[in-house]
PDB file of C-alpha atoms in Angstrom:
ATOM      1  CA  UNK A1329      14.027  17.418  12.152  1.00 48.00           C
ATOM      2  CA  UNK A1330      14.707  17.621  15.899  1.00 50.00           C
ATOM      3  CA  UNK A1331      13.051  14.897  17.955  1.00 48.00           C
ATOM      4  CA  UNK A1332      10.787  17.228  19.959  1.00 45.00           C
ATOM      5  CA  UNK A1333       9.754  19.098  16.821  1.00 52.00           C
ATOM      6  CA  UNK A1334       9.055  15.837  15.015  1.00 55.00           C
ATOM      7  CA  UNK A1335       6.974  14.530  17.913  1.00 55.00           C
ATOM      8  CA  UNK A1336       4.928  17.716  17.927  1.00 53.00           C
ATOM      9  CA  UNK A1337       4.532  17.586  14.154  1.00 51.00           C
ATOM     10  CA  UNK A1338       3.248  14.015  13.929  1.00 55.00           C
ATOM     11  CA  UNK A1339       0.967  14.619  16.925  1.00 55.00           C
ATOM     12  CA  UNK A1340      -0.879  17.316  14.946  1.00 60.00           C
ATOM     13  CA  UNK A1341      -0.645  15.725  11.477  1.00 67.00           C
ATOM     14  CA  UNK A1342      -3.788  14.536   9.713  1.00 74.00           C
ATOM     15  CA  UNK A1343      -4.638  12.539   6.617  1.00 78.00           C
ATOM     16  CA  UNK A1344      -5.088  14.388   3.358  1.00 79.00           C
ATOM     17  CA  UNK A1345      -8.400  15.861   2.263  1.00 82.00           C
ATOM     18  CA  UNK A1346      -9.102  15.266  -1.411  1.00 88.00           C
ATOM     19  CA  UNK A1347      -6.494  14.378  -3.997  1.00 91.00           C
ATOM     20  CA  UNK A1348      -2.813  15.267  -3.732  1.00 91.00           C
ATOM     21  CA  UNK A1349      -1.947  18.527  -5.508  1.00 90.00           C
ATOM     22  CA  UNK A1350       0.650  16.797  -7.667  1.00 91.00           C
ATOM     23  CA  UNK A1351      -1.962  14.618  -9.406  1.00 91.00           C
ATOM     24  CA  UNK A1352      -4.280  17.399 -10.574  1.00 90.00           C
ATOM     25  CA  UNK A1353      -6.295  17.522 -12.774  1.00 92.00           C
ATOM     26  CA  UNK A1354      -8.316  14.442 -11.846  1.00 93.00           C
ATOM     27  CA  UNK A1355      -9.741  12.221 -14.588  1.00 93.00           C
ATOM     28  CA  UNK A1356     -13.453  12.593 -15.224  1.00 91.00           C
ATOM     29  CA  UNK A1357     -14.054   8.868 -14.772  1.00 88.00           C
ATOM     30  CA  UNK A1358     -12.620   8.653 -11.276  1.00 96.00           C
ATOM     31  CA  UNK A1359     -14.294   5.995  -9.110  1.00 95.00           C
ATOM     32  CA  UNK A1360     -16.022   7.308  -5.986  1.00 95.00           C
ATOM     33  CA  UNK A1361     -17.145   5.017  -3.166  1.00 97.00           C
ATOM     34  CA  UNK A1362     -19.377   6.601  -0.544  1.00 95.00           C
ATOM     35  CA  UNK A1363     -19.261   5.812   3.169  1.00 96.00           C
ATOM     36  CA  UNK A1364     -22.921   4.834   3.610  1.00 95.00           C
ATOM     37  CA  UNK A1365     -23.138   1.900   6.018  1.00 96.00           C
ATOM     38  CA  UNK A1366     -19.486   2.298   6.988  1.00 97.00           C
ATOM     39  CA  UNK A1367     -17.411   3.730   9.768  1.00 97.00           C
ATOM     40  CA  UNK A1368     -14.849   5.705   7.771  1.00 96.00           C
ATOM     41  CA  UNK A1369     -12.422   8.528   8.477  1.00 96.00           C
ATOM     42  CA  UNK A1370      -9.185   9.585  10.085  1.00 95.00           C
ATOM     43  CA  UNK A1371      -7.758   7.852  13.159  1.00 96.00           C
ATOM     44  CA  UNK A1372      -4.509   8.039  15.129  1.00 95.00           C
ATOM     45  CA  UNK A1373      -2.196   5.022  15.387  1.00 96.00           C
ATOM     46  CA  UNK A1374       0.108   4.876  18.461  1.00 94.00           C
ATOM     47  CA  UNK A1375       3.707   4.318  17.321  1.00 94.00           C
ATOM     48  CA  UNK A1376       7.106   4.359  19.032  1.00 89.00           C
ATOM     49  CA  UNK A1377       7.571   8.127  18.829  1.00 88.00           C
ATOM     50  CA  UNK A1378       3.988   9.326  19.221  1.00 89.00           C
ATOM     51  CA  UNK A1379       1.055   8.861  16.861  1.00 93.00           C
ATOM     52  CA  UNK A1380       0.652   8.803  13.097  1.00 94.00           C
ATOM     53  CA  UNK A1381      -2.561   9.559  11.202  1.00 95.00           C
ATOM     54  CA  UNK A1382      -4.323   6.893   9.189  1.00 97.00           C
ATOM     55  CA  UNK A1383      -7.530   6.491   7.230  1.00 97.00           C
ATOM     56  CA  UNK A1384      -9.680   3.521   8.114  1.00 97.00           C
ATOM     57  CA  UNK A1385     -12.952   2.145   6.845  1.00 98.00           C
ATOM     58  CA  UNK A1386     -15.048  -0.764   8.151  1.00 97.00           C
ATOM     59  CA  UNK A1387     -18.656  -1.926   8.182  1.00 97.00           C
ATOM     60  CA  UNK A1388     -20.737   0.078  10.667  1.00 96.00           C
ATOM     61  CA  UNK A1389     -22.048  -3.102  12.278  1.00 95.00           C
ATOM     62  CA  UNK A1390     -20.362  -6.345  13.265  1.00 94.00           C
ATOM     63  CA  UNK A1391     -16.898  -7.187  14.536  1.00 93.00           C
ATOM     64  CA  UNK A1392     -13.964  -9.571  14.068  1.00 96.00           C
ATOM     65  CA  UNK A1393     -13.354  -8.111  10.619  1.00 97.00           C
ATOM     66  CA  UNK A1394     -10.521  -9.420   8.439  1.00 98.00           C
ATOM     67  CA  UNK A1395      -7.826  -6.720   8.258  1.00 98.00           C
ATOM     68  CA  UNK A1396      -6.358  -5.241   5.081  1.00 98.00           C
ATOM     69  CA  UNK A1397      -3.408  -2.855   5.215  1.00 98.00           C
ATOM     70  CA  UNK A1398      -3.602  -0.483   2.234  1.00 98.00           C
ATOM     71  CA  UNK A1399      -0.201   0.974   1.407  1.00 98.00           C
ATOM     72  CA  UNK A1400      -0.001   4.338  -0.283  1.00 97.00           C
ATOM     73  CA  UNK A1401       1.523   5.466  -3.528  1.00 96.00           C
ATOM     74  CA  UNK A1402       4.187   8.174  -3.545  1.00 95.00           C
ATOM     75  CA  UNK A1403       1.359  10.722  -3.260  1.00 95.00           C
ATOM     76  CA  UNK A1404       0.425   9.690   0.289  1.00 94.00           C
ATOM     77  CA  UNK A1405      -2.914   8.673   1.764  1.00 96.00           C
ATOM     78  CA  UNK A1406      -4.942  10.954  -0.494  1.00 95.00           C
ATOM     79  CA  UNK A1407      -8.476  10.448  -1.802  1.00 96.00           C
ATOM     80  CA  UNK A1408      -7.665   7.536  -4.125  1.00 97.00           C
ATOM     81  CA  UNK A1409      -6.165   5.457  -1.316  1.00 97.00           C
ATOM     82  CA  UNK A1410      -9.018   6.417   1.002  1.00 97.00           C
ATOM     83  CA  UNK A1411     -11.528   5.320  -1.619  1.00 98.00           C
ATOM     84  CA  UNK A1412      -9.818   1.938  -1.900  1.00 98.00           C
ATOM     85  CA  UNK A1413     -10.219   1.416   1.865  1.00 98.00           C
ATOM     86  CA  UNK A1414     -13.954   2.097   1.491  1.00 98.00           C
ATOM     87  CA  UNK A1415     -14.170  -0.436  -1.344  1.00 98.00           C
ATOM     88  CA  UNK A1416     -12.712  -3.049   0.988  1.00 98.00           C
ATOM     89  CA  UNK A1417     -15.029  -2.011   3.822  1.00 98.00           C
ATOM     90  CA  UNK A1418     -18.064  -2.515   1.594  1.00 98.00           C
ATOM     91  CA  UNK A1419     -16.897  -6.116   1.196  1.00 98.00           C
ATOM     92  CA  UNK A1420     -16.712  -6.688   4.953  1.00 98.00           C
ATOM     93  CA  UNK A1421     -13.067  -5.798   5.646  1.00 98.00           C
ATOM     94  CA  UNK A1422     -11.473  -3.436   8.122  1.00 98.00           C
ATOM     95  CA  UNK A1423      -9.117  -1.526   5.806  1.00 98.00           C
ATOM     96  CA  UNK A1424      -6.458   0.849   7.121  1.00 98.00           C
ATOM     97  CA  UNK A1425      -4.063   3.151   5.276  1.00 98.00           C
ATOM     98  CA  UNK A1426      -1.476   4.697   7.623  1.00 97.00           C
ATOM     99  CA  UNK A1427       0.448   7.840   6.605  1.00 96.00           C
ATOM    100  CA  UNK A1428       3.928   6.350   6.302  1.00 96.00           C
ATOM    101  CA  UNK A1429       5.765   9.498   5.121  1.00 93.00           C
ATOM    102  CA  UNK A1430       4.380  11.903   7.698  1.00 91.00           C
ATOM    103  CA  UNK A1431       7.567  12.352   9.751  1.00 91.00           C
ATOM    104  CA  UNK A1432       9.422  13.371   6.616  1.00 91.00           C
ATOM    105  CA  UNK A1433       6.701  15.685   5.275  1.00 88.00           C
ATOM    106  CA  UNK A1434       3.136  16.092   3.992  1.00 88.00           C
ATOM    107  CA  UNK A1435       3.490  15.123   0.333  1.00 91.00           C
ATOM    108  CA  UNK A1436      -0.189  15.794  -0.416  1.00 88.00           C
ATOM    109  CA  UNK A1437       0.457  19.556  -0.290  1.00 88.00           C
ATOM    110  CA  UNK A1438       3.273  19.504  -2.849  1.00 90.00           C
ATOM    111  CA  UNK A1439       2.425  20.367  -6.432  1.00 89.00           C
ATOM    112  CA  UNK A1440       5.230  18.553  -8.234  1.00 90.00           C
ATOM    113  CA  UNK A1441       6.420  14.957  -8.066  1.00 91.00           C
ATOM    114  CA  UNK A1442      10.013  16.201  -8.195  1.00 93.00           C
ATOM    115  CA  UNK A1443       9.388  17.866  -4.820  1.00 94.00           C
ATOM    116  CA  UNK A1444       7.922  14.651  -3.443  1.00 94.00           C
ATOM    117  CA  UNK A1445      10.690  12.224  -4.400  1.00 93.00           C
ATOM    118  CA  UNK A1446      13.386  13.668  -2.046  1.00 93.00           C
ATOM    119  CA  UNK A1447      10.972  13.401   0.893  1.00 93.00           C
ATOM    120  CA  UNK A1448      10.046   9.810   0.130  1.00 94.00           C
ATOM    121  CA  UNK A1449      13.723   8.911  -0.309  1.00 94.00           C
ATOM    122  CA  UNK A1450      14.275   9.837   3.354  1.00 95.00           C
ATOM    123  CA  UNK A1451      11.713   7.316   4.652  1.00 96.00           C
ATOM    124  CA  UNK A1452      13.521   4.362   6.317  1.00 97.00           C
ATOM    125  CA  UNK A1453      12.153   0.894   5.619  1.00 98.00           C
ATOM    126  CA  UNK A1454      12.620   0.044   9.308  1.00 97.00           C
ATOM    127  CA  UNK A1455      10.310   2.925  10.253  1.00 96.00           C
ATOM    128  CA  UNK A1456       7.695   1.767   7.757  1.00 98.00           C
ATOM    129  CA  UNK A1457       7.730  -1.851   8.938  1.00 98.00           C
ATOM    130  CA  UNK A1458       7.503  -0.740  12.581  1.00 97.00           C
ATOM    131  CA  UNK A1459       4.575   1.582  11.810  1.00 97.00           C
ATOM    132  CA  UNK A1460       2.760  -1.232  10.020  1.00 98.00           C
ATOM    133  CA  UNK A1461       3.275  -3.512  13.029  1.00 98.00           C
ATOM    134  CA  UNK A1462       1.742  -0.772  15.179  1.00 98.00           C
ATOM    135  CA  UNK A1463      -1.164  -0.425  12.753  1.00 98.00           C
ATOM    136  CA  UNK A1464      -1.907  -4.149  12.968  1.00 98.00           C
ATOM    137  CA  UNK A1465      -1.823  -3.980  16.774  1.00 97.00           C
ATOM    138  CA  UNK A1466      -4.213  -1.025  16.738  1.00 97.00           C
ATOM    139  CA  UNK A1467      -6.571  -2.840  14.375  1.00 97.00           C
ATOM    140  CA  UNK A1468      -6.752  -5.836  16.685  1.00 95.00           C
ATOM    141  CA  UNK A1469      -7.103  -3.901  19.952  1.00 92.00           C
ATOM    142  CA  UNK A1470      -9.122  -0.846  18.970  1.00 88.00           C
ATOM    143  CA  UNK A1471     -10.999  -1.484  15.736  1.00 85.00           C
ATOM    144  CA  UNK A1472     -12.598  -4.950  15.905  1.00 92.00           C
ATOM    145  CA  UNK A1473      -9.973  -6.457  13.617  1.00 95.00           C
ATOM    146  CA  UNK A1474      -9.212 -10.170  13.383  1.00 96.00           C
ATOM    147  CA  UNK A1475      -5.441 -10.605  13.478  1.00 94.00           C
ATOM    148  CA  UNK A1476      -5.797 -14.159  12.201  1.00 96.00           C
ATOM    149  CA  UNK A1477      -7.055 -12.787   8.893  1.00 98.00           C
ATOM    150  CA  UNK A1478      -4.473 -10.200   7.893  1.00 98.00           C
ATOM    151  CA  UNK A1479      -3.835  -9.079   4.324  1.00 98.00           C
ATOM    152  CA  UNK A1480      -1.829  -6.300   2.705  1.00 98.00           C
ATOM    153  CA  UNK A1481      -1.953  -4.543  -0.644  1.00 98.00           C
ATOM    154  CA  UNK A1482       0.024  -1.596  -1.946  1.00 98.00           C
ATOM    155  CA  UNK A1483       0.466   0.522  -5.048  1.00 98.00           C
ATOM    156  CA  UNK A1484       3.707   1.746  -6.664  1.00 97.00           C
ATOM    157  CA  UNK A1485       5.821   2.743  -3.617  1.00 97.00           C
ATOM    158  CA  UNK A1486       3.398   0.628  -1.594  1.00 98.00           C
ATOM    159  CA  UNK A1487       3.854  -2.323  -3.941  1.00 98.00           C
ATOM    160  CA  UNK A1488       7.491  -2.644  -2.924  1.00 98.00           C
ATOM    161  CA  UNK A1489       6.506  -2.321   0.736  1.00 98.00           C
ATOM    162  CA  UNK A1490       3.899  -5.075   0.321  1.00 98.00           C
ATOM    163  CA  UNK A1491       6.618  -7.576  -0.599  1.00 98.00           C
ATOM    164  CA  UNK A1492       8.876  -6.406   2.234  1.00 98.00           C
ATOM    165  CA  UNK A1493       6.172  -6.483   4.891  1.00 98.00           C
ATOM    166  CA  UNK A1494       5.071  -9.967   3.831  1.00 98.00           C
ATOM    167  CA  UNK A1495       8.657 -11.073   4.498  1.00 98.00           C
ATOM    168  CA  UNK A1496       8.815  -9.111   7.765  1.00 98.00           C
ATOM    169  CA  UNK A1497       5.565 -10.341   9.337  1.00 97.00           C
ATOM    170  CA  UNK A1498       4.731 -14.048   8.904  1.00 93.00           C
ATOM    171  CA  UNK A1499       1.282 -13.372  10.432  1.00 95.00           C
ATOM    172  CA  UNK A1500       0.265 -11.895   7.070  1.00 98.00           C
ATOM    173  CA  UNK A1501      -1.942 -14.416   5.289  1.00 98.00           C
ATOM    174  CA  UNK A1502      -1.651 -12.887   1.817  1.00 98.00           C
ATOM    175  CA  UNK A1503      -0.380  -9.857  -0.034  1.00 98.00           C
ATOM    176  CA  UNK A1504      -1.070  -8.232  -3.391  1.00 98.00           C
ATOM    177  CA  UNK A1505       1.578  -5.893  -4.807  1.00 98.00           C
ATOM    178  CA  UNK A1506       0.592  -3.531  -7.608  1.00 98.00           C
ATOM    179  CA  UNK A1507       3.546  -2.463  -9.781  1.00 97.00           C
ATOM    180  CA  UNK A1508       6.085  -1.917  -6.994  1.00 93.00           C
ATOM    181  CA  UNK A1509       9.809  -1.771  -7.734  1.00 96.00           C
ATOM    182  CA  UNK A1510      11.500  -5.133  -7.378  1.00 98.00           C
ATOM    183  CA  UNK A1511      15.200  -4.331  -7.717  1.00 97.00           C
ATOM    184  CA  UNK A1512      17.344  -1.379  -6.719  1.00 95.00           C
ATOM    185  CA  UNK A1513      20.565  -0.201  -5.149  1.00 93.00           C
ATOM    186  CA  UNK A1514      20.726  -0.920  -1.424  1.00 93.00           C
ATOM    187  CA  UNK A1515      21.099   2.099   0.875  1.00 95.00           C
ATOM    188  CA  UNK A1516      21.229   2.540   4.623  1.00 96.00           C
ATOM    189  CA  UNK A1517      17.547   3.520   4.677  1.00 97.00           C
ATOM    190  CA  UNK A1518      16.393   0.998   2.064  1.00 96.00           C
ATOM    191  CA  UNK A1519      18.738  -1.963   2.535  1.00 97.00           C
ATOM    192  CA  UNK A1520      16.675  -4.581   0.693  1.00 97.00           C
ATOM    193  CA  UNK A1521      14.431  -4.921  -2.313  1.00 98.00           C
ATOM    194  CA  UNK A1522      11.857  -7.631  -3.066  1.00 98.00           C
ATOM    195  CA  UNK A1523      14.338  -9.717  -5.097  1.00 98.00           C
ATOM    196  CA  UNK A1524      16.522  -9.915  -1.990  1.00 97.00           C
ATOM    197  CA  UNK A1525      13.784 -11.533   0.118  1.00 97.00           C
ATOM    198  CA  UNK A1526      12.033 -13.544  -2.604  1.00 97.00           C
ATOM    199  CA  UNK A1527      13.707 -16.905  -2.072  1.00 96.00           C
ATOM    200  CA  UNK A1528      12.963 -16.902   1.675  1.00 95.00           C
ATOM    201  CA  UNK A1529       9.406 -15.623   1.424  1.00 97.00           C
ATOM    202  CA  UNK A1530       6.761 -17.800   3.119  1.00 97.00           C
ATOM    203  CA  UNK A1531       3.695 -15.544   2.717  1.00 98.00           C
ATOM    204  CA  UNK A1532       1.849 -15.857  -0.630  1.00 98.00           C
ATOM    205  CA  UNK A1533       2.069 -12.593  -2.559  1.00 98.00           C
ATOM    206  CA  UNK A1534       0.400 -11.872  -5.885  1.00 98.00           C
ATOM    207  CA  UNK A1535       2.298  -9.362  -8.013  1.00 98.00           C
ATOM    208  CA  UNK A1536       0.369  -7.364 -10.631  1.00 98.00           C
ATOM    209  CA  UNK A1537       2.584  -5.616 -13.184  1.00 98.00           C
ATOM    210  CA  UNK A1538       2.333  -3.801 -16.498  1.00 98.00           C
ATOM    211  CA  UNK A1539       4.256  -4.927 -19.553  1.00 97.00           C
ATOM    212  CA  UNK A1540       4.609  -1.299 -20.669  1.00 97.00           C
ATOM    213  CA  UNK A1541       5.726   0.055 -17.290  1.00 97.00           C
ATOM    214  CA  UNK A1542       8.744   2.200 -18.186  1.00 95.00           C
ATOM    215  CA  UNK A1543       9.864   2.402 -14.545  1.00 95.00           C
ATOM    216  CA  UNK A1544       9.765  -1.328 -13.814  1.00 96.00           C
ATOM    217  CA  UNK A1545      11.365  -3.216 -16.711  1.00 95.00           C
ATOM    218  CA  UNK A1546       9.875  -6.606 -17.522  1.00 96.00           C
ATOM    219  CA  UNK A1547      13.276  -8.251 -17.080  1.00 96.00           C
ATOM    220  CA  UNK A1548      13.234  -7.255 -13.389  1.00 97.00           C
ATOM    221  CA  UNK A1549       9.770  -8.791 -13.075  1.00 98.00           C
ATOM    222  CA  UNK A1550      11.111 -12.002 -14.611  1.00 97.00           C
ATOM    223  CA  UNK A1551      14.065 -11.884 -12.228  1.00 97.00           C
ATOM    224  CA  UNK A1552      11.633 -11.711  -9.295  1.00 98.00           C
ATOM    225  CA  UNK A1553       9.526 -14.518 -10.712  1.00 97.00           C
ATOM    226  CA  UNK A1554      12.601 -16.703 -11.013  1.00 97.00           C
ATOM    227  CA  UNK A1555      13.709 -16.004  -7.434  1.00 97.00           C
ATOM    228  CA  UNK A1556      10.251 -16.899  -6.132  1.00 97.00           C
ATOM    229  CA  UNK A1557      10.545 -20.405  -7.554  1.00 95.00           C
ATOM    230  CA  UNK A1558      12.859 -21.406  -4.712  1.00 95.00           C
ATOM    231  CA  UNK A1559      10.530 -20.052  -1.996  1.00 95.00           C
ATOM    232  CA  UNK A1560       7.760 -21.924  -0.189  1.00 96.00           C
ATOM    233  CA  UNK A1561       5.325 -19.020  -0.532  1.00 96.00           C
ATOM    234  CA  UNK A1562       3.477 -20.102  -3.694  1.00 96.00           C
ATOM    235  CA  UNK A1563       3.600 -16.474  -4.785  1.00 98.00           C
ATOM    236  CA  UNK A1564       2.607 -15.565  -8.338  1.00 97.00           C
ATOM    237  CA  UNK A1565       3.178 -12.682 -10.729  1.00 98.00           C
ATOM    238  CA  UNK A1566       0.783 -11.544 -13.441  1.00 98.00           C
ATOM    239  CA  UNK A1567       1.998  -9.235 -16.210  1.00 98.00           C
ATOM    240  CA  UNK A1568      -0.594  -7.351 -18.256  1.00 98.00           C
ATOM    241  CA  UNK A1569       1.240  -6.927 -21.596  1.00 98.00           C
ATOM    242  CA  UNK A1570      -0.311  -3.619 -22.655  1.00 97.00           C
ATOM    243  CA  UNK A1571      -0.645  -1.962 -19.252  1.00 98.00           C
ATOM    244  CA  UNK A1572       1.503   1.001 -18.200  1.00 98.00           C
ATOM    245  CA  UNK A1573       2.560   1.927 -14.671  1.00 97.00           C
ATOM    246  CA  UNK A1574      -0.328   2.857 -12.334  1.00 97.00           C
ATOM    247  CA  UNK A1575      -2.956   1.073 -14.403  1.00 98.00           C
ATOM    248  CA  UNK A1576      -5.191   0.792 -11.309  1.00 98.00           C
ATOM    249  CA  UNK A1577      -5.139   4.559 -10.628  1.00 97.00           C
ATOM    250  CA  UNK A1578      -8.602   5.504 -11.903  1.00 97.00           C
ATOM    251  CA  UNK A1579      -7.974   9.214 -11.275  1.00 97.00           C
ATOM    252  CA  UNK A1580      -5.016   9.341 -13.723  1.00 96.00           C
ATOM    253  CA  UNK A1581      -4.584   8.967 -17.511  1.00 96.00           C
ATOM    254  CA  UNK A1582      -2.624   5.755 -16.865  1.00 97.00           C
ATOM    255  CA  UNK A1583      -5.810   3.939 -15.783  1.00 97.00           C
ATOM    256  CA  UNK A1584      -6.713   0.854 -17.773  1.00 97.00           C
ATOM    257  CA  UNK A1585     -10.214  -0.310 -16.877  1.00 97.00           C
ATOM    258  CA  UNK A1586      -9.962  -3.889 -18.133  1.00 98.00           C
ATOM    259  CA  UNK A1587      -6.651  -4.657 -16.424  1.00 98.00           C
ATOM    260  CA  UNK A1588      -7.676  -2.815 -13.245  1.00 98.00           C
ATOM    261  CA  UNK A1589     -10.918  -4.754 -12.925  1.00 98.00           C
ATOM    262  CA  UNK A1590      -9.184  -8.046 -13.630  1.00 98.00           C
ATOM    263  CA  UNK A1591      -6.508  -7.257 -11.039  1.00 98.00           C
ATOM    264  CA  UNK A1592      -9.141  -6.375  -8.419  1.00 98.00           C
ATOM    265  CA  UNK A1593     -10.972  -9.669  -9.036  1.00 98.00           C
ATOM    266  CA  UNK A1594      -7.680 -11.538  -8.715  1.00 98.00           C
ATOM    267  CA  UNK A1595      -6.891  -9.684  -5.481  1.00 98.00           C
ATOM    268  CA  UNK A1596     -10.203 -10.628  -3.890  1.00 98.00           C
ATOM    269  CA  UNK A1597      -9.867 -14.261  -4.971  1.00 98.00           C
ATOM    270  CA  UNK A1598      -6.257 -14.353  -3.694  1.00 98.00           C
ATOM    271  CA  UNK A1599      -7.308 -13.053  -0.286  1.00 98.00           C
ATOM    272  CA  UNK A1600     -10.171 -15.557  -0.036  1.00 98.00           C
ATOM    273  CA  UNK A1601      -7.996 -18.475  -1.117  1.00 98.00           C
ATOM    274  CA  UNK A1602      -5.418 -17.624   1.517  1.00 98.00           C
ATOM    275  CA  UNK A1603      -7.695 -16.954   4.472  1.00 96.00           C
ATOM    276  CA  UNK A1604      -8.129 -13.171   4.494  1.00 96.00           C
TER     277      UNK A1604
END
């Protein structure tokens, strides 16, 4: 995409409305969190080459809120991710989910995951980390966020990014990665994976993984756990033996209520223990 065209595109881009087309139909038991008592909706985050859209939610009253970056799945910042930000806001957090694929395309409008994967593959890690830095700056300057209490959590694609951003930004107090890939072949756009940064990690990250995740073999989880032993981060990994990939995704058949609820409780305790 030419630079001028890309600038114009991201200037007019918005966050998704509803669920991504590729995840239809939606499970009947999907969790819905309303915005009563919250400030919630789309915002624009200034970045190096213009602005990117994001969804943010925070209590309607008060200030100096602890900040939580919510990192999207492969399906973008659709309704599930937006709902998660509102869940955090109801607990007193300023939660923000920036659209990290938007320069490469609007994945929420694609009806098949096979159409989405090539777009996501073009997203450079350096771009993502820079956009997250910009999101943190915006939260502190424009949204009553407390930069001294910064947390991050991400799902699937966002799980991998959670580990990488915790290594990138030592101001992060804690991270929680939900079933993100831990190993992979290095490329120019994605030069490192979590196992590559594990031994030098200083930020405590809690990894939540499924023992029946066919895309993230348990041996790679054990490899990550072993690498973390030589770090100073005090990171931990929990494996739910019977859980598949995306066990937190309450809008999909993969949802496992018991493991999802346990993981959410662990996330909240992890953030509190580490100052978020």
